[in-house]
């Protein structure tokens, strides 16, 4: 393709400044107080799509935050790429752990990002990555090289499980018809070794509440004679894994996809050094389901984790109290074949059965989603492979990821097209955490690589049709 690098070199500074403007907006979807900022961000995204040369820009209403739509239809005979991304971000707390304020984007060099990285909430997840697509389209339109049609769906509720998106898609199926879905909202192995994300885990998330006595009690008068819901909750949680760190919920693994020997061998070829992994996390020893590698445990095997646990007295000093209630938030990462609603159900039955009569259990399900796998035979995968091969020295390798993007499996069901996950983040970019950042190399490399996806996808797709 012509002039891609030249165009980037010429407009580099502006691209960055434009992204900074988006990053300054605290579009936190988990907190209702930020509704005005979410709307403001949606409008800013719409405006940048307009400036890039897109058409039919709209803020489409949902039950929640609006979806930004834009397209550029050059010829209905040609294939259509649907770009999905999200403009909402995770809350920034704990604020005191940020070295620079989360909504004041700052450039800093790091060991893995010697050319500098943008530090801000949403820098990598997903504003920085989503914005690469807007810039890639700007380049394709400006240099008159857009080879096919493109549509954008940029939503504002991904970080809270995309609750409004399923009904929205059912309602607007025709508008979003496409031949392939392209998402940059995942990561790659390293800046030297690109990878294409070929899997996402599903998710089932529950909150549990245990109630013991009808009020907090003096732990001297009552301790030892009345069940303490925090003690009981800990015992119940400890029963969710067995001695092999296998999840004990009956039926949990029944339909879980099991990789073939060949698939296991392939995925374990990825460069991975257990010692470095442990060192980076400051742990003596890794943990996980017996007979699986760390890579497998964290991507293609289901997992169950307590994300938060609370109850009783957590203030300063010691208060002697036997609490009335105990709580925990528990997530289950799922693999292909495991239905989130069914897993929630199995969890509920089993967890309830673990409770002694001295407490009552209340379980509230939260958002969920199914797992997704991109087949390597998909022409979108092949197009992505060729795209990375043009812009990186090393060939990309397929890598399943352990994270979730809840809407992706539904895309596949509704549109019958595959999702291609061209993520350019690094695991060390601290998404969802203090000091989230995104490498300048990654930002510009993404902008450079995406146009080649359009080119190769259109070519392969057209050849297929013949
Ligand atoms: N972009 C992430 C998902 C992700 C990141 C997948 C890196 C693979 C690699 C997304 O925004 C996210 O945070 N998803 C949540 C689920 C959601 C329901 C809150 C997750 O995976 O925890
Ligand atoms: Mn994301
Ligand atoms: Mn996220």
Coordinates of C-alpha atoms and ligand atoms in Angstrom, one line a residue:
X1 CA 0.0 0.0 0.0
X2 CA 1.2 3.5 -0.7
X3 CA 2.0 6.3 1.8
X4 CA 0.8 4.7 4.9
X5 CA 4.0 5.2 6.8
X6 CA 4.5 8.7 5.3
X7 CA 1.0 9.7 6.3
X8 CA 1.5 8.5 9.9
X9 CA 4.9 10.2 10.1
X10 CA 3.3 13.5 8.9
X11 CA 0.3 13.4 11.3
X12 CA 1.8 11.6 14.3
X13 CA 1.6 14.5 16.7
X14 CA -2.0 15.3 15.8
X15 CA -3.1 11.7 16.2
X16 CA -1.6 11.7 19.7
X17 CA -3.2 15.0 20.6
X18 CA -6.6 13.8 19.4
X19 CA -6.3 10.7 21.5
X20 CA -5.3 12.7 24.5
X21 CA -8.5 14.7 24.2
X22 CA -10.5 11.4 24.4
X23 CA -8.4 10.2 27.3
X24 CA -9.2 13.3 29.3
X25 CA -12.8 12.4 29.5
X26 CA -13.7 10.2 32.5
X27 CA -16.2 7.9 30.8
X28 CA -16.6 5.5 33.7
X29 CA -19.6 3.2 32.9
X30 CA -19.7 1.6 36.3
X31 CA -20.6 4.8 38.1
X32 CA -23.9 6.6 37.2
X33 CA -22.4 9.9 38.3
X34 CA -20.4 9.9 35.0
X35 CA -23.4 9.8 32.6
X36 CA -22.7 13.3 31.2
X37 CA -19.0 12.4 30.6
X38 CA -20.1 9.2 28.8
X39 CA -22.3 11.2 26.5
X40 CA -19.6 13.7 25.9
X41 CA -17.2 11.0 25.0
X42 CA -19.6 9.3 22.6
X43 CA -20.0 12.7 20.9
X44 CA -16.3 13.2 20.7
X45 CA -15.9 9.7 19.1
X46 CA -18.7 10.5 16.6
X47 CA -16.9 13.8 15.7
X48 CA -13.6 12.0 15.1
X49 CA -15.3 9.5 12.8
X50 CA -16.8 12.4 10.9
X51 CA -13.4 14.1 10.6
X52 CA -11.9 10.8 9.4
X53 CA -14.2 10.9 6.4
X54 CA -16.9 8.5 7.6
X55 CA -20.6 9.1 6.8
X56 CA -24.0 8.5 8.4
X57 CA -22.7 9.3 11.8
X58 CA -25.2 8.6 14.5
X59 CA -25.5 8.3 18.3
X60 CA -27.9 5.4 18.5
X61 CA -30.0 5.1 21.6
X62 CA -29.9 2.0 23.8
X63 CA -31.4 1.3 27.2
X64 CA -28.1 2.6 28.5
X65 CA -25.2 4.6 27.0
X66 CA -25.5 5.4 23.3
X67 CA -23.7 3.4 20.6
X68 CA -21.7 5.4 18.1
X69 CA -22.4 4.4 14.5
X70 CA -20.6 5.5 11.4
X71 CA -19.9 4.0 8.0
X72 CA -18.3 4.4 4.7
X73 CA -20.0 2.3 2.0
X74 CA -18.1 2.6 -1.2
X75 CA -19.8 -0.2 -3.1
X76 CA -22.4 -2.7 -1.8
X77 CA -20.9 -5.4 -3.9
X78 CA -17.7 -5.3 -1.9
X79 CA -17.2 -6.9 1.6
X80 CA -18.0 -5.0 4.8
X81 CA -15.8 -4.8 7.8
X82 CA -17.5 -4.0 11.1
X83 CA -15.2 -2.4 13.7
X84 CA -16.3 -2.8 17.3
X85 CA -14.7 -1.0 20.3
X86 CA -15.7 0.7 23.5
X87 CA -15.4 4.3 24.7
X88 CA -16.2 3.5 28.3
X89 CA -13.5 2.8 30.9
X90 CA -13.0 1.1 34.2
X91 CA -13.1 3.2 37.4
X92 CA -9.7 4.7 38.2
X93 CA -9.5 3.9 41.9
X94 CA -7.4 3.4 43.9
X95 CA -6.4 6.9 42.9
X96 CA -3.5 7.2 45.3
X97 CA -1.6 4.4 43.4
X98 CA -1.4 6.4 40.2
X99 CA 1.9 8.2 39.6
X100 CA 0.1 10.7 37.4
X101 CA -3.6 11.5 37.4
X102 CA -5.7 8.9 35.4
X103 CA -7.4 11.5 33.3
X104 CA -4.4 13.6 32.5
X105 CA -2.6 11.6 29.8
X106 CA 1.1 11.7 30.3
X107 CA 4.0 10.3 28.2
X108 CA 6.6 8.3 30.1
X109 CA 9.2 5.7 29.1
X110 CA 9.2 2.2 30.5
X111 CA 11.5 -0.8 30.2
X112 CA 9.1 -2.5 27.7
X113 CA 8.2 0.8 26.1
X114 CA 11.5 2.6 25.5
X115 CA 9.9 4.9 22.9
X116 CA 7.4 6.0 25.5
X117 CA 3.9 5.1 26.6
X118 CA 0.7 7.0 27.2
X119 CA -0.3 6.8 30.9
X120 CA -4.1 7.2 31.4
X121 CA -7.2 5.3 32.2
X122 CA -8.4 3.8 28.9
X123 CA -5.1 4.4 27.1
X124 CA -5.0 0.7 26.2
X125 CA -8.5 -0.5 27.2
X126 CA -9.9 0.6 24.9
X127 CA -9.7 4.2 23.8
X128 CA -6.2 4.0 22.5
X129 CA -6.9 0.8 20.6
X130 CA -10.3 1.9 19.3
X131 CA -8.8 5.2 18.1
X132 CA -6.2 3.4 16.0
X133 CA -9.1 2.2 13.8
X134 CA -10.5 5.7 13.3
X135 CA -7.0 6.8 12.3
X136 CA -6.5 3.8 10.0
X137 CA -9.8 4.7 8.2
X138 CA -8.7 8.3 8.0
X139 CA -5.5 7.2 6.2
X140 CA -7.3 4.8 3.9
X141 CA -9.8 7.5 2.9
X142 CA -7.3 10.3 2.6
X143 CA -4.9 8.3 0.5
X144 CA -7.8 6.9 -1.6
X145 CA -7.0 3.3 -0.7
X146 CA -10.1 2.1 1.1
X147 CA -10.7 -1.2 -0.6
X148 CA -14.1 -2.2 0.9
X149 CA -17.0 -1.0 3.1
X150 CA -16.6 -0.2 6.8
X151 CA -19.0 0.2 9.6
X152 CA -18.3 1.3 13.2
X153 CA -20.0 0.2 16.4
X154 CA -18.4 1.9 19.4
X155 CA -20.3 1.2 22.6
X156 CA -20.2 2.6 26.1
X157 CA -21.0 -0.3 28.4
X158 CA -18.4 -3.0 27.7
X159 CA -16.8 -2.6 31.1
X160 CA -20.1 -3.4 32.8
X161 CA -20.8 -6.4 30.7
X162 CA -22.6 -4.8 27.7
X163 CA -26.1 -5.1 29.3
X164 CA -27.9 -3.1 26.6
X165 CA -26.0 -4.4 23.6
X166 CA -27.8 -7.7 23.0
X167 CA -31.3 -6.3 22.6
X168 CA -29.7 -3.4 20.6
X169 CA -28.1 -5.8 18.1
X170 CA -31.4 -7.7 17.7
X171 CA -33.1 -4.5 16.9
X172 CA -30.4 -3.2 14.4
X173 CA -29.3 -6.4 12.9
X174 CA -29.6 -5.1 9.3
X175 CA -27.7 -1.9 9.9
X176 CA -24.7 -3.8 11.2
X177 CA -24.7 -6.6 8.6
X178 CA -21.1 -7.4 7.9
X179 CA -18.6 -10.0 6.5
X180 CA -16.2 -9.8 9.3
X181 CA -15.9 -8.1 12.7
X182 CA -12.6 -6.5 13.6
X183 CA -11.7 -5.6 17.2
X184 CA -8.6 -4.2 18.9
X185 CA -9.3 -4.7 22.6
X186 CA -6.9 -7.5 23.5
X187 CA -3.1 -7.9 23.6
X188 CA -0.2 -9.5 21.9
X189 CA 2.9 -11.4 23.2
X190 CA 5.5 -8.6 22.8
X191 CA 6.5 -5.8 20.5
X192 CA 8.9 -8.2 18.9
X193 CA 6.6 -11.2 18.7
X194 CA 3.1 -10.2 17.4
X195 CA 0.2 -12.5 18.1
X196 CA -3.4 -12.6 17.0
X197 CA -5.9 -13.4 19.8
X198 CA -7.8 -16.5 18.8
X199 CA -9.9 -17.0 21.8
X200 CA -11.7 -15.2 24.6
X201 CA -13.0 -16.8 27.8
X202 CA -16.7 -16.5 28.8
X203 CA -17.8 -15.2 32.1
X204 CA -20.3 -15.9 34.8
X205 CA -20.2 -13.6 37.8
X206 CA -22.1 -13.9 41.0
X207 CA -22.4 -12.1 44.3
X208 CA -23.0 -14.1 47.4
X209 CA -24.4 -12.9 50.7
X210 CA -24.4 -15.1 53.9
X211 CA -26.5 -14.2 56.9
X212 CA -26.0 -15.7 60.3
X213 CA -27.5 -14.1 63.4
X214 CA -30.1 -11.3 62.8
X215 CA -27.6 -8.6 64.1
X216 CA -23.9 -8.1 64.8
X217 CA -23.1 -9.7 68.1
X218 CA -20.5 -9.2 70.9
X219 CA -17.8 -11.8 70.0
X220 CA -17.2 -12.3 73.7
X221 CA -20.7 -13.1 74.6
X222 CA -21.5 -15.1 71.5
X223 CA -18.2 -16.2 69.9
X224 CA -17.9 -19.9 69.8
X225 CA -21.7 -20.5 70.1
X226 CA -23.1 -18.9 67.0
X227 CA -22.0 -19.5 63.4
X228 CA -19.8 -16.6 62.1
X229 CA -20.9 -16.0 58.5
X230 CA -17.3 -14.9 57.6
X231 CA -15.8 -18.1 59.0
X232 CA -18.5 -20.2 57.2
X233 CA -18.1 -18.3 53.9
X234 CA -14.4 -19.0 54.0
X235 CA -15.0 -22.7 54.5
X236 CA -17.5 -22.8 51.7
X237 CA -15.2 -21.0 49.3
X238 CA -12.3 -23.3 50.2
X239 CA -14.5 -26.2 49.0
X240 CA -14.8 -24.8 45.5
X241 CA -11.4 -26.3 44.5
X242 CA -10.1 -29.8 45.2
X243 CA -6.5 -30.8 46.0
X244 CA -5.7 -30.7 42.3
X245 CA -7.1 -27.2 42.0
X246 CA -9.9 -28.6 39.9
X247 CA -13.3 -26.8 40.4
X248 CA -15.6 -29.0 42.4
X249 CA -19.0 -27.8 41.1
X250 CA -20.8 -30.9 39.9
X251 CA -21.3 -30.7 36.1
X252 CA -19.1 -27.7 35.7
X253 CA -16.7 -29.3 33.2
X254 CA -19.3 -31.5 31.4
X255 CA -19.5 -29.5 28.2
X256 CA -16.2 -27.6 28.5
X257 CA -14.2 -27.8 25.3
X258 CA -11.1 -29.9 25.6
X259 CA -8.2 -29.1 23.4
X260 CA -6.7 -31.8 21.2
X261 CA -3.1 -32.9 21.8
X262 CA -2.2 -31.1 18.7
X263 CA -3.9 -27.9 19.8
X264 CA -2.2 -28.1 23.2
X265 CA 1.2 -28.6 21.5
X266 CA 0.6 -25.6 19.2
X267 CA -0.4 -23.2 21.9
X268 CA 2.4 -24.2 24.2
X269 CA 4.9 -23.2 21.5
X270 CA 4.4 -19.6 22.4
X271 CA 7.5 -18.1 24.1
X272 CA 6.9 -18.4 27.8
X273 CA 9.3 -18.6 30.7
X274 CA 7.7 -19.7 34.0
X275 CA 10.6 -18.2 36.0
X276 CA 10.2 -14.8 34.4
X277 CA 6.4 -14.9 34.9
X278 CA 6.8 -15.7 38.6
X279 CA 9.5 -13.0 39.0
X280 CA 7.3 -10.3 37.3
X281 CA 4.6 -11.1 39.9
X282 CA 6.9 -11.6 42.8
X283 CA 5.6 -15.1 43.6
X284 CA 7.7 -18.1 44.6
X285 CA 5.5 -20.5 42.8
X286 CA 2.7 -20.6 40.3
X287 CA -0.6 -22.2 41.1
X288 CA -3.3 -23.9 39.1
X289 CA -5.1 -27.0 37.8
X290 CA -2.9 -30.0 37.8
X291 CA -1.5 -31.3 34.5
X292 CA -2.0 -28.0 32.7
X293 CA 0.6 -25.3 31.8
X294 CA 0.3 -21.8 33.0
X295 CA -0.6 -20.7 29.5
X296 CA -3.4 -23.2 29.3
X297 CA -4.6 -22.5 32.9
X298 CA -5.0 -18.8 32.1
X299 CA -6.6 -19.1 28.6
X300 CA -8.3 -22.3 27.6
X301 CA -9.2 -23.8 31.0
X302 CA -12.1 -22.5 33.1
X303 CA -11.2 -20.8 36.4
X304 CA -13.0 -19.6 39.5
X305 CA -11.9 -16.7 41.6
X306 CA -13.1 -14.6 44.5
X307 CA -12.8 -11.0 43.3
X308 CA -13.7 -9.4 46.6
X309 CA -14.8 -10.5 50.1
X310 CA -16.0 -8.4 52.9
X311 CA -18.1 -8.2 56.1
X312 CA -17.6 -7.4 59.8
X313 CA -15.3 -4.7 61.1
X314 CA -12.5 -3.5 58.8
X315 CA -11.9 -0.1 60.4
X316 CA -8.9 0.9 62.4
X317 CA -7.9 -1.0 65.6
X318 CA -9.8 -3.9 67.0
X319 CA -13.5 -4.0 67.4
X320 CA -14.8 -7.3 68.9
X321 CA -17.8 -8.2 66.8
X322 CA -19.3 -11.4 65.4
X323 CA -20.8 -10.1 62.2
X324 CA -24.3 -10.8 61.0
X325 CA -23.3 -10.9 57.3
X326 CA -20.5 -11.9 55.0
X327 CA -20.2 -11.2 51.2
X328 CA -18.1 -12.2 48.3
X329 CA -18.0 -11.5 44.6
X330 CA -17.0 -14.6 42.6
X331 CA -16.2 -14.9 38.9
X332 CA -16.0 -17.9 36.7
X333 CA -14.1 -17.7 33.5
X334 CA -15.6 -20.1 31.0
X335 CA -14.5 -21.9 27.9
X336 CA -16.3 -23.0 24.8
X337 CA -19.3 -25.2 25.5
X338 CA -20.0 -23.8 28.9
X339 CA -23.2 -21.8 29.0
X340 CA -22.9 -18.8 31.4
X341 CA -26.5 -19.1 32.7
X342 CA -26.1 -22.8 33.2
X343 CA -22.8 -22.3 35.1
X344 CA -24.5 -19.7 37.3
X345 CA -27.2 -22.2 38.0
X346 CA -24.8 -25.0 38.8
X347 CA -22.8 -22.7 41.1
X348 CA -25.9 -21.6 42.9
X349 CA -27.1 -25.1 43.6
X350 CA -23.7 -26.3 44.7
X351 CA -22.8 -23.3 46.8
X352 CA -26.2 -23.4 48.6
X353 CA -25.7 -27.1 49.3
X354 CA -22.4 -26.3 51.1
X355 CA -24.1 -24.0 53.6
X356 CA -24.8 -25.3 57.1
X357 CA -28.3 -24.6 58.6
X358 CA -26.7 -21.9 60.8
X359 CA -26.6 -19.4 57.9
X360 CA -28.8 -18.4 54.9
X361 CA -27.4 -17.8 51.5
X362 CA -28.5 -15.3 48.9
X363 CA -26.9 -15.4 45.4
X364 CA -27.2 -12.6 42.9
X365 CA -26.0 -13.2 39.4
X366 CA -24.3 -10.4 37.5
X367 CA -23.4 -10.0 33.8
X368 CA -22.0 -12.9 31.8
X369 CA -21.1 -14.0 28.4
X370 CA -20.0 -17.0 26.4
X371 CA -16.4 -17.8 25.3
X372 CA -15.3 -17.4 21.7
X373 CA -12.8 -19.0 19.4
X374 CA -11.6 -17.7 16.0
X375 CA -11.0 -20.6 13.6
X376 CA -7.5 -20.3 12.0
X377 CA -9.2 -21.2 8.6
X378 CA -11.3 -18.0 8.7
X379 CA -10.3 -15.7 5.9
X380 CA -10.3 -12.8 8.4
X381 CA -7.6 -14.7 10.4
X382 CA -5.6 -15.2 7.2
X383 CA -5.9 -11.5 6.3
X384 CA -4.8 -10.5 9.8
X385 CA -1.8 -12.9 9.5
X386 CA -0.8 -11.2 6.2
X387 CA -1.3 -7.8 7.7
X388 CA 1.1 -8.4 10.6
X389 CA 3.6 -10.0 8.3
X390 CA 3.8 -6.7 6.3
X391 CA 4.5 -4.5 9.3
X392 CA 6.4 -6.7 11.8
X393 CA 9.7 -8.4 11.3
X394 CA 8.4 -11.6 12.9
X395 CA 5.3 -13.6 11.7
X396 CA 2.3 -13.4 14.1
X397 CA 1.3 -16.5 16.1
X398 CA -2.2 -17.4 17.3
X399 CA -2.7 -17.0 21.0
X400 CA -6.0 -17.6 22.9
X401 CA -6.6 -15.0 25.7
X402 CA -8.0 -15.5 29.1
X403 CA -10.0 -12.3 29.1
X404 CA -13.6 -11.7 28.0
X405 CA -15.5 -9.4 25.6
X406 CA -19.0 -10.6 26.4
X407 CA -20.6 -9.5 23.2
X408 CA -18.3 -11.4 20.8
X409 CA -20.0 -14.8 20.9
X410 CA -23.4 -13.1 20.2
X411 CA -21.9 -11.3 17.2
X412 CA -21.0 -14.7 15.8
X413 CA -24.6 -16.0 16.4
X414 CA -26.4 -13.0 15.0
X415 CA -24.2 -12.1 12.0
X416 CA -22.7 -15.5 11.2
X417 CA -19.4 -13.8 10.7
X418 CA -16.1 -14.3 12.5
X419 CA -14.5 -11.9 14.9
X420 CA -10.8 -11.1 14.4
X421 CA -9.1 -9.9 17.5
X422 CA -6.1 -7.7 16.4
X423 CA -5.1 -6.5 19.9
X424 CA -1.9 -4.5 20.2
X425 CA -1.7 -4.1 24.0
X426 CA 0.8 -5.9 26.3
X427 CA -0.1 -7.9 29.4
X428 CA 2.0 -5.5 31.4
X429 CA 0.0 -2.4 30.3
X430 CA -1.9 -2.5 33.6
X431 CA -5.4 -2.3 32.1
X432 CA -8.1 -1.9 34.9
X433 CA -5.3 -1.1 37.3
X434 CA -3.4 2.1 38.4
X435 CA -1.0 3.4 35.9
X436 CA -2.6 1.9 32.8
X437 CA -0.6 2.7 29.8
X438 CA -0.3 2.0 26.1
X439 CA 3.0 2.1 24.1
X440 CA 3.5 4.7 21.4
X441 CA 5.1 1.9 19.3
X442 CA 1.9 -0.2 19.8
X443 CA -0.4 2.8 19.0
X444 CA 1.4 3.7 15.7
X445 CA 2.1 0.0 14.8
X446 CA -1.6 -0.7 15.1
X447 CA -2.5 2.3 12.9
X448 CA 0.0 1.0 10.3
X449 CA -1.1 -2.6 10.4
X450 CA -4.9 -2.2 10.3
X451 CA -5.0 -0.8 6.7
X452 CA -3.3 -4.0 5.5
X453 CA -6.1 -6.0 7.1
X454 CA -8.6 -4.2 4.9
X455 CA -6.5 -4.8 1.8
X456 CA -5.9 -8.5 2.4
X457 CA -9.4 -9.2 3.6
X458 CA -10.9 -7.7 0.5
X459 CA -8.5 -9.6 -1.7
X460 CA -9.0 -13.0 -0.1
X461 CA -12.8 -12.4 0.2
X462 CA -13.1 -11.5 -3.5
X463 CA -11.0 -14.5 -4.6
X464 CA -13.3 -16.7 -2.5
X465 CA -16.4 -15.4 -4.2
X466 CA -15.1 -16.1 -7.7
Ligands
LIG1 N1 -10.5 -5.5 26.8 C1 -10.9 -6.2 27.9 C2 -10.8 -7.7 27.6 C3 -9.5 -8.3 27.3 C4 -8.3 -7.7 27.6 C5 -9.4 -9.5 26.7 C6 -7.1 -8.2 27.3 C7 -8.2 -10.1 26.4 C8 -7.0 -9.4 26.7 C9 -12.3 -5.9 28.2 O1 -12.5 -4.5 28.2 C10 -12.6 -6.4 29.6 O2 -12.1 -5.8 30.5 N2 -13.4 -7.4 29.8 C11 -13.8 -7.8 31.1 C12 -15.2 -8.4 31.1 C13 -16.2 -7.4 31.2 C14 -17.6 -8.0 31.3 C15 -16.0 -6.4 32.4 C16 -12.9 -8.9 31.6 O3 -12.3 -9.7 30.8 O4 -12.7 -8.9 32.8
LIG2 MN1 -11.7 -3.6 26.6
LIG3 MN1 -11.7 -3.7 30.2

